[in-house]
Amino acid sequence: MSNNIDNLLHEERRFPPSAEFAAQAVGQASLYTDSKKDRLGFWDKQAKELLHWHKPFTRVLDWSDAPVAKWFDDGELNVAYNCLDRHVLEGRGDRVAIYGEGEPGDQRVYTYSELTAEVKRVANVFLSLGVTAGDRIAIYMPMIPEAVITMLASARIGAVHTVVFGGFSADSLRSRIDDAEAKLVVTADGGWRKGKVFPLKPTVDAALEANGGGSTVTNVLVVKRGENEVAWTEGRDIWWDDAKAGVEAEHVAQGFPAEHPLFILYTSGTTGKPKGILHTTGGYLTQAAFTHKNIFDLHADSDVYWCTADVGWITGHSYVVYGPLANGATQVVYEGTPDAPHPGRWWEIIEKYKVSILYTAPTAIRSFMKLGREIPGKFDLSSIRVLGSVGEPINPEAWIWYHDIIGGGKAPIVDTWWQTETGAIMIAALPGVTTLKPGSAQVPIPGVVIDIVDEQGVPQDKNSGGLLVISEPWPAMLRGIWGDPVRFQETYWDKFGDKYFAGDGARYDRDGDIWLLGRVDDVMNVSGHRLSTAEIESALVGNNIVAEAAVVGAADETTGQAVVAFVILKKSHVDDQTPEEASALLRKHVSDQIGAIARPSKVYIVEELPKTRSGKIMRRLLQDVAEGREIGDTTTLTDTGVLSIISAQVH
Ligand code: WTA
C-alpha cells in the first residue's frame, strides 16, 4: 500500500460539480456551515425532519456513559413504521419500494403498500413463534425481497436481527447463532448464484446439529426459493408461506426507545473470534437516512437506486434496507452474481430499470475493467446520474473508468469511507458541492468530526498522515460488542482515550482532503470484505496436518488483497501427501471452516517461518515475499536464512 501513496497524492485531476447538478442537489453547502455552528442542533434537526417519532425526544446526546453513547434516548420510534407505514399513510403507497430481480431473470415488484402488508404478516409470524422484543433472530438468506422483509419484520416487533452472509460455513453460522443466542433462524431452501441453486437450508441443518445438537434455536422458518430438496425437522422447521397463511394481516407498530437494539452484525477483528457489532435504532436510522439522501443526492420520487451489496454486510443493512426505505426510495434488489448468465448482467439491469444511482465496490469495477468496455457499451446506461463506491480505496484508474464508461463522463462519484462499526457513511463528498478528486474519500460528512493523529494522538495537519480517529460521538456509532464490553473498550478506545480508533491509516493532502491508506492492523480487505488473519490462521492450525500457520493479505489487482498462507506441516504428516496436495487440501479446509470468501488464494508449504527473537511471526516480511518485493528490514530476525528459502520456494 505504502508504495502507492506518493502516486495517489499526485493525482491532479479535478471534477467540480456541473452548474446543473449543483443547482438541483439535495445536499447544499449550508449543511456544512449549519453543522459546524451547532453540531448537536444539526443532528436534532435531521432526526426530527427525517424520521417519525412515536414519542418526541428532548435530549440529543448523552455521552456520560462513554464510550457507550445515547442519542435521542428519551424518544421512541419504530424503525419499520419509518420505512413503511408512514410512506403509505402519506400517500406514497403505490410507489415501488423494491424491484426484486432474481438471477434467472424472474421479477417481483413490491410497492410500499405491498411491502408494508408483507412485513406486518411476517411480524405476526414471529410473534406466533414466541419471538418478542429483544429476542434475537438469525437470518441466513439469499438476496431476495424476503431478506429485506425479514429484517423489517424483526425491527417492527423490536427483535434484534443478526444477518449471516449466505457464503459463510455451518461452523461460522453456528458460532454466531450461539454468541447471539438466537431463538429463530430464517433461511431459504436455496438461492440462485452463478446459474445454479446454492443450497442454504442444509447448512442451517448442519449448524444446528453441530456441538451435539442442543442450541438456543426453537424454530427455522424457510422461504421456498431454490426448489432444491431439503431435509425437514418436524416441529422445528416451518415453510414461510404456510406460516404467513396462519396469521392475521394487521399489525400495529409500537414505538420503542431510541436506544433499543436493532441488530448485531458480526465482523472480523484482529483475533480469531468475530465481533458482534451492536447497533440501536434512533441514531442509526437518522444517520443512515441523512447520508443516503444527501450523499447520493436522492430525489425519491424520480430516482431508481441500486446498491449491489448483500444484506450479509453492513452496506446491505444501511444502504439496501434502512437508509433507502426510510427515505421512501425506489430500489433494485438483485439476487445473483454480476456474470450470470452473461457478463453484462448488471448493465442489463440498469437499462431495464433505468437505474439512476448505483452504489458498488472498487473490486467489482476492476473486474469489469478487465472484461473491457465493450460489455457495458452494449447497454443504455444513460439513466445513471450518481455513482458511489465503498469497501476500500478506489484507485484513480478504476475511478476514471467508472466515471467515463458507467457514468457517461458526467455522473459524480462519491467515494464513501465507513465501517460496520460506524453504521453509516462518515467520509464522503457531497456531489453537488465538492470538487471530486479520484482516489480520495475527501471530507467528513456534515456533523461528523474526524482527525488524523500520530501514534501519540497528536492531530496532524495538511500534507501529513497517521491514524484515522473519530473525535466526537456520532449518531450511528456502534453501542458495543455483543456480550463483550471489555473488548469494545480495548479495541476502539484504549489507544486514544475519548477518540474512536478506526484501524485505518490515512493522510491529508495539501488541501486537507483525506486519502485512506488501508488497515493498520491484522485485518485484511479482500474484495471489500474484512477478513482476519488470526481467524484464518486458527482454522489452518485446526487441521490435523498443520503445525504452524501465518496468513497475510497480499496486494491483488482485482480483489485489493488476496489471502496468502504460509504453513508448516507436522513432521508426522509431511510425507502423507505432496506439497501441492497439502496446499489444495488446506485451501478447501479453510473454505469449509469459515466460508468460500476466506479461502486462501495460495497456501505455501514451508519448513520455517520468519520470527523475531521474541518468537513473533514477522508478517510484514511474509507480505514482502508474497508480493514478490525485495525483502525488507530483517535485523530482528532470528534466522535470516529462512526468508531466502521461503522466497525461493514461492517464486
Ligand atoms: C475499508 C464497509 C477506503 C476500511 C462499509 C474500513 C474503505 C473497512 C472505504 C470497513 C473507502 C471501507 N475507502 N477504505 N471508501 N470503505 N473501507 O466494516 O479499511 O466491511 O476500516 O465496512 O473497509 O469494512 P466494513
mmCIF file of N, CA, C and O and ligand atoms in Angstrom, residues 1 265-268 277 313-316 319 359 362 389-394 414-425 427 439-441 468 500 502-505 515-521 523-525 528-531, ligand 1:
data_model
loop_
_atom_site.group_PDB
_atom_site.id
_atom_site.type_symbol
_atom_site.label_atom_id
_atom_site.label_comp_id
_atom_site.label_asym_id
_atom_site.label_seq_id
_atom_site.Cartn_x
_atom_site.Cartn_y
_atom_site.Cartn_z
ATOM 1 N N MET A 1 0.829 -1.207 0.000
ATOM 2 C CA MET A 1 0.000 0.000 0.000
ATOM 3 C C MET A 1 0.861 1.254 0.000
ATOM 4 O O MET A 1 0.661 2.149 -0.803
ATOM 5 N N LEU A 265 -24.253 -7.319 14.028
ATOM 6 C CA LEU A 265 -23.630 -7.796 12.787
ATOM 7 C C LEU A 265 -22.192 -8.183 13.111
ATOM 8 O O LEU A 265 -21.435 -7.368 13.637
ATOM 9 N N TYR A 266 -21.864 -9.426 12.798
ATOM 10 C CA TYR A 266 -20.525 -9.920 13.127
ATOM 11 C C TYR A 266 -19.526 -9.479 12.080
ATOM 12 O O TYR A 266 -19.807 -9.514 10.881
ATOM 13 N N THR A 267 -18.363 -9.053 12.543
ATOM 14 C CA THR A 267 -17.305 -8.644 11.619
ATOM 15 C C THR A 267 -15.966 -9.110 12.167
ATOM 16 O O THR A 267 -15.830 -9.343 13.367
ATOM 17 N N SER A 268 -14.998 -9.252 11.264
ATOM 18 C CA SER A 268 -13.702 -9.787 11.688
ATOM 19 C C SER A 268 -12.901 -8.740 12.431
ATOM 20 O O SER A 268 -12.893 -7.569 12.065
ATOM 21 N N ILE A 277 -21.051 -6.613 16.364
ATOM 22 C CA ILE A 277 -21.211 -5.161 16.472
ATOM 23 C C ILE A 277 -22.692 -4.841 16.698
ATOM 24 O O ILE A 277 -23.548 -5.263 15.921
ATOM 25 N N TRP A 313 -23.736 -7.892 4.756
ATOM 26 C CA TRP A 313 -22.713 -6.921 5.158
ATOM 27 C C TRP A 313 -23.384 -5.642 5.621
ATOM 28 O O TRP A 313 -24.547 -5.398 5.321
ATOM 29 N N ILE A 314 -22.633 -4.783 6.266
ATOM 30 C CA ILE A 314 -23.221 -3.542 6.785
ATOM 31 C C ILE A 314 -23.785 -2.676 5.655
ATOM 32 O O ILE A 314 -24.808 -2.020 5.823
ATOM 33 N N THR A 315 -23.133 -2.684 4.494
ATOM 34 C CA THR A 315 -23.632 -1.848 3.397
ATOM 35 C C THR A 315 -25.054 -2.271 3.017
ATOM 36 O O THR A 315 -25.912 -1.430 2.730
ATOM 37 N N GLY A 316 -25.304 -3.574 3.055
ATOM 38 C CA GLY A 316 -26.647 -4.066 2.778
ATOM 39 C C GLY A 316 -27.651 -3.681 3.860
ATOM 40 O O GLY A 316 -28.842 -3.520 3.580
ATOM 41 N N TYR A 319 -27.661 0.632 3.447
ATOM 42 C CA TYR A 319 -27.933 1.225 2.136
ATOM 43 C C TYR A 319 -28.694 0.313 1.176
ATOM 44 O O TYR A 319 -28.805 0.634 -0.004
ATOM 45 N N TYR A 359 -24.513 2.124 -6.407
ATOM 46 C CA TYR A 359 -23.540 2.112 -5.300
ATOM 47 C C TYR A 359 -22.880 0.745 -5.292
ATOM 48 O O TYR A 359 -23.555 -0.268 -5.102
ATOM 49 N N PRO A 362 -15.062 -1.023 -5.449
ATOM 50 C CA PRO A 362 -13.965 -0.964 -6.421
ATOM 51 C C PRO A 362 -13.583 -2.324 -7.001
ATOM 52 O O PRO A 362 -13.237 -2.421 -8.171
ATOM 53 N N SER A 389 -19.026 4.506 -4.324
ATOM 54 C CA SER A 389 -18.003 3.474 -4.154
ATOM 55 C C SER A 389 -17.789 3.239 -2.665
ATOM 56 O O SER A 389 -17.833 4.177 -1.868
ATOM 57 N N VAL A 390 -17.564 1.999 -2.279
ATOM 58 C CA VAL A 390 -17.359 1.667 -0.864
ATOM 59 C C VAL A 390 -16.561 0.383 -0.709
ATOM 60 O O VAL A 390 -16.591 -0.471 -1.581
ATOM 61 N N GLY A 391 -15.864 0.270 0.409
ATOM 62 C CA GLY A 391 -15.237 -1.002 0.787
ATOM 63 C C GLY A 391 -13.734 -0.934 0.860
ATOM 64 O O GLY A 391 -13.107 -1.644 1.644
ATOM 65 N N GLU A 392 -13.122 -0.111 0.032
ATOM 66 C CA GLU A 392 -11.670 0.031 0.017
ATOM 67 C C GLU A 392 -11.365 1.298 -0.778
ATOM 68 O O GLU A 392 -12.255 1.827 -1.447
ATOM 69 N N PRO A 393 -10.127 1.758 -0.730
ATOM 70 C CA PRO A 393 -9.814 2.943 -1.538
ATOM 71 C C PRO A 393 -10.044 2.613 -3.018
ATOM 72 O O PRO A 393 -9.752 1.507 -3.455
ATOM 73 N N ILE A 394 -10.603 3.541 -3.762
ATOM 74 C CA ILE A 394 -10.770 3.307 -5.200
ATOM 75 C C ILE A 394 -9.569 3.922 -5.920
ATOM 76 O O ILE A 394 -9.298 5.112 -5.786
ATOM 77 N N VAL A 414 -19.208 9.397 -5.606
ATOM 78 C CA VAL A 414 -18.956 9.633 -4.187
ATOM 79 C C VAL A 414 -18.253 8.411 -3.619
ATOM 80 O O VAL A 414 -18.782 7.302 -3.643
ATOM 81 N N ASP A 415 -17.023 8.628 -3.185
ATOM 82 C CA ASP A 415 -16.250 7.556 -2.547
ATOM 83 C C ASP A 415 -16.559 7.669 -1.060
ATOM 84 O O ASP A 415 -16.303 8.704 -0.444
ATOM 85 N N THR A 416 -17.127 6.615 -0.491
ATOM 86 C CA THR A 416 -17.654 6.696 0.871
ATOM 87 C C THR A 416 -16.847 5.832 1.825
ATOM 88 O O THR A 416 -16.810 4.615 1.684
ATOM 89 N N TRP A 417 -16.216 6.455 2.803
ATOM 90 C CA TRP A 417 -15.483 5.679 3.822
ATOM 91 C C TRP A 417 -16.358 5.503 5.048
ATOM 92 O O TRP A 417 -16.901 6.484 5.582
ATOM 93 N N TRP A 418 -16.451 4.284 5.501
ATOM 94 C CA TRP A 418 -17.139 3.984 6.759
ATOM 95 C C TRP A 418 -16.868 2.543 7.122
ATOM 96 O O TRP A 418 -16.090 1.876 6.450
ATOM 97 N N GLN A 419 -17.473 2.056 8.200
ATOM 98 C CA GLN A 419 -17.211 0.709 8.705
ATOM 99 C C GLN A 419 -18.494 0.113 9.288
ATOM 100 O O GLN A 419 -19.428 0.850 9.617
ATOM 101 N N THR A 420 -18.460 -1.204 9.505
ATOM 102 C CA THR A 420 -19.551 -1.875 10.215
ATOM 103 C C THR A 420 -19.822 -1.120 11.521
ATOM 104 O O THR A 420 -20.967 -0.890 11.897
ATOM 105 N N GLU A 421 -18.748 -0.716 12.186
ATOM 106 C CA GLU A 421 -18.863 -0.054 13.481
ATOM 107 C C GLU A 421 -19.467 1.343 13.388
ATOM 108 O O GLU A 421 -20.136 1.791 14.317
ATOM 109 N N THR A 422 -19.191 2.043 12.295
ATOM 110 C CA THR A 422 -19.697 3.422 12.223
ATOM 111 C C THR A 422 -21.173 3.436 11.822
ATOM 112 O O THR A 422 -21.842 4.449 11.988
ATOM 113 N N GLY A 423 -21.669 2.337 11.266
ATOM 114 C CA GLY A 423 -23.087 2.192 10.952
ATOM 115 C C GLY A 423 -23.523 2.905 9.690
ATOM 116 O O GLY A 423 -24.447 2.477 9.020
ATOM 117 N N ALA A 424 -22.901 4.022 9.391
ATOM 118 C CA ALA A 424 -23.279 4.803 8.212
ATOM 119 C C ALA A 424 -22.035 5.538 7.698
ATOM 120 O O ALA A 424 -20.990 5.563 8.364
ATOM 121 N N ILE A 425 -22.196 6.146 6.530
ATOM 122 C CA ILE A 425 -21.087 6.848 5.869
ATOM 123 C C ILE A 425 -20.539 7.957 6.771
ATOM 124 O O ILE A 425 -21.312 8.688 7.403
ATOM 125 N N ILE A 427 -17.060 9.585 5.810
ATOM 126 C CA ILE A 427 -16.256 10.490 4.980
ATOM 127 C C ILE A 427 -16.740 10.322 3.547
ATOM 128 O O ILE A 427 -16.826 9.195 3.052
ATOM 129 N N GLY A 439 -9.734 8.952 -6.120
ATOM 130 C CA GLY A 439 -8.876 8.239 -5.173
ATOM 131 C C GLY A 439 -8.970 8.745 -3.753
ATOM 132 O O GLY A 439 -8.494 8.084 -2.827
ATOM 133 N N SER A 440 -9.594 9.909 -3.547
ATOM 134 C CA SER A 440 -9.702 10.456 -2.197
ATOM 135 C C SER A 440 -11.154 10.405 -1.737
ATOM 136 O O SER A 440 -12.054 10.756 -2.493
ATOM 137 N N ALA A 441 -11.350 9.966 -0.472
ATOM 138 C CA ALA A 441 -12.724 9.985 0.072
ATOM 139 C C ALA A 441 -13.106 11.403 0.494
ATOM 140 O O ALA A 441 -14.269 11.705 0.738
ATOM 141 N N LEU A 468 -6.408 7.209 11.515
ATOM 142 C CA LEU A 468 -7.713 7.855 11.455
ATOM 143 C C LEU A 468 -8.459 7.666 12.771
ATOM 144 O O LEU A 468 -8.595 6.545 13.252
ATOM 145 N N TYR A 500 -12.350 7.590 18.960
ATOM 146 C CA TYR A 500 -12.551 6.242 18.409
ATOM 147 C C TYR A 500 -11.434 5.927 17.416
ATOM 148 O O TYR A 500 -11.207 6.658 16.438
ATOM 149 N N ALA A 502 -10.116 3.859 14.440
ATOM 150 C CA ALA A 502 -10.788 3.125 13.364
ATOM 151 C C ALA A 502 -9.982 1.946 12.842
ATOM 152 O O ALA A 502 -10.528 1.044 12.222
ATOM 153 N N GLY A 503 -8.652 1.977 13.035
ATOM 154 C CA GLY A 503 -7.823 0.893 12.499
ATOM 155 C C GLY A 503 -7.358 1.137 11.072
ATOM 156 O O GLY A 503 -6.774 0.267 10.452
ATOM 157 N N ASP A 504 -7.614 2.340 10.541
ATOM 158 C CA ASP A 504 -7.172 2.686 9.185
ATOM 159 C C ASP A 504 -6.079 3.747 9.234
ATOM 160 O O ASP A 504 -6.128 4.659 10.068
ATOM 161 N N GLY A 505 -5.140 3.638 8.306
ATOM 162 C CA GLY A 505 -4.166 4.700 8.100
ATOM 163 C C GLY A 505 -4.746 5.707 7.112
ATOM 164 O O GLY A 505 -5.554 5.342 6.252
ATOM 165 N N TRP A 515 -7.133 10.955 2.311
ATOM 166 C CA TRP A 515 -6.874 9.788 1.473
ATOM 167 C C TRP A 515 -6.710 8.592 2.409
ATOM 168 O O TRP A 515 -5.869 8.625 3.306
ATOM 169 N N LEU A 516 -7.503 7.563 2.218
ATOM 170 C CA LEU A 516 -7.402 6.366 3.058
ATOM 171 C C LEU A 516 -6.295 5.455 2.532
ATOM 172 O O LEU A 516 -6.155 5.283 1.328
ATOM 173 N N LEU A 517 -5.548 4.879 3.466
ATOM 174 C CA LEU A 517 -4.374 4.113 3.057
ATOM 175 C C LEU A 517 -4.418 2.650 3.484
ATOM 176 O O LEU A 517 -3.411 1.972 3.471
ATOM 177 N N GLY A 518 -5.574 2.161 3.906
ATOM 178 C CA GLY A 518 -5.671 0.736 4.257
ATOM 179 C C GLY A 518 -5.542 0.504 5.754
ATOM 180 O O GLY A 518 -5.268 1.420 6.529
ATOM 181 N N ARG A 519 -5.758 -0.751 6.150
ATOM 182 C CA ARG A 519 -5.770 -1.107 7.565
ATOM 183 C C ARG A 519 -4.363 -1.062 8.154
ATOM 184 O O ARG A 519 -3.386 -1.335 7.470
ATOM 185 N N VAL A 520 -4.301 -0.727 9.427
ATOM 186 C CA VAL A 520 -3.004 -0.731 10.108
ATOM 187 C C VAL A 520 -2.914 -1.912 11.078
ATOM 188 O O VAL A 520 -1.956 -2.044 11.812
ATOM 189 N N ASP A 521 -3.937 -2.777 11.082
ATOM 190 C CA ASP A 521 -3.904 -3.930 11.989
ATOM 191 C C ASP A 521 -3.889 -5.230 11.175
ATOM 192 O O ASP A 521 -3.663 -5.213 9.977
ATOM 193 N N VAL A 523 -6.081 -6.983 9.964
ATOM 194 C CA VAL A 523 -7.333 -7.232 9.263
ATOM 195 C C VAL A 523 -7.051 -7.044 7.776
ATOM 196 O O VAL A 523 -6.424 -6.076 7.378
ATOM 197 N N MET A 524 -7.484 -8.015 6.975
ATOM 198 C CA MET A 524 -7.284 -7.908 5.527
ATOM 199 C C MET A 524 -8.556 -7.365 4.880
ATOM 200 O O MET A 524 -9.628 -7.428 5.467
ATOM 201 N N ASN A 525 -8.419 -6.858 3.671
ATOM 202 C CA ASN A 525 -9.581 -6.367 2.937
ATOM 203 C C ASN A 525 -9.581 -7.073 1.579
ATOM 204 O O ASN A 525 -8.829 -6.720 0.682
ATOM 205 N N GLY A 528 -13.316 -5.947 -0.704
ATOM 206 C CA GLY A 528 -14.127 -5.061 0.128
ATOM 207 C C GLY A 528 -14.665 -5.738 1.378
ATOM 208 O O GLY A 528 -15.429 -5.145 2.116
ATOM 209 N N HIS A 529 -14.283 -6.992 1.626
ATOM 210 C CA HIS A 529 -14.758 -7.676 2.839
ATOM 211 C C HIS A 529 -13.624 -7.833 3.825
ATOM 212 O O HIS A 529 -12.497 -8.109 3.462
ATOM 213 N N ARG A 530 -13.987 -7.652 5.083
ATOM 214 C CA ARG A 530 -12.973 -7.747 6.122
ATOM 215 C C ARG A 530 -12.746 -9.184 6.514
ATOM 216 O O ARG A 530 -13.671 -9.911 6.821
ATOM 217 N N LEU A 531 -11.482 -9.586 6.542
ATOM 218 C CA LEU A 531 -11.131 -10.929 6.999
ATOM 219 C C LEU A 531 -9.986 -10.791 7.980
ATOM 220 O O LEU A 531 -9.118 -9.939 7.826
HETATM 221 C C1 WTA B 1 -12.262 -0.135 4.413
HETATM 222 C C2 WTA B 1 -17.615 -1.450 4.908
HETATM 223 C C3 WTA B 1 -11.044 3.237 1.830
HETATM 224 C C4 WTA B 1 -11.564 0.461 5.626
HETATM 225 C C5 WTA B 1 -18.534 -0.228 4.791
HETATM 226 C C6 WTA B 1 -12.541 0.193 6.746
HETATM 227 C C7 WTA B 1 -12.520 1.842 2.889
HETATM 228 C C8 WTA B 1 -13.129 -1.131 6.356
HETATM 229 C C9 WTA B 1 -13.609 2.517 2.286
HETATM 230 C C10 WTA B 1 -14.516 -1.349 6.885
HETATM 231 C C11 WTA B 1 -13.312 3.600 1.373
HETATM 232 C C12 WTA B 1 -14.374 0.956 3.573
HETATM 233 N N1 WTA B 1 -12.012 3.916 1.197
HETATM 234 N N2 WTA B 1 -11.253 2.214 2.658
HETATM 235 N N3 WTA B 1 -14.263 4.269 0.734
HETATM 236 N N4 WTA B 1 -14.738 1.936 2.725
HETATM 237 N N5 WTA B 1 -13.036 0.870 3.661
HETATM 238 O O1 WTA B 1 -16.685 -2.986 8.215
HETATM 239 O O2 WTA B 1 -10.349 -0.231 5.836
HETATM 240 O O3 WTA B 1 -16.845 -4.170 5.979
HETATM 241 O O4 WTA B 1 -11.921 0.152 8.018
HETATM 242 O O5 WTA B 1 -17.454 -1.761 6.265
HETATM 243 O O6 WTA B 1 -13.144 -1.127 4.924
HETATM 244 O O7 WTA B 1 -15.069 -2.529 6.384
HETATM 245 P P1 WTA B 1 -16.535 -2.945 6.741
#
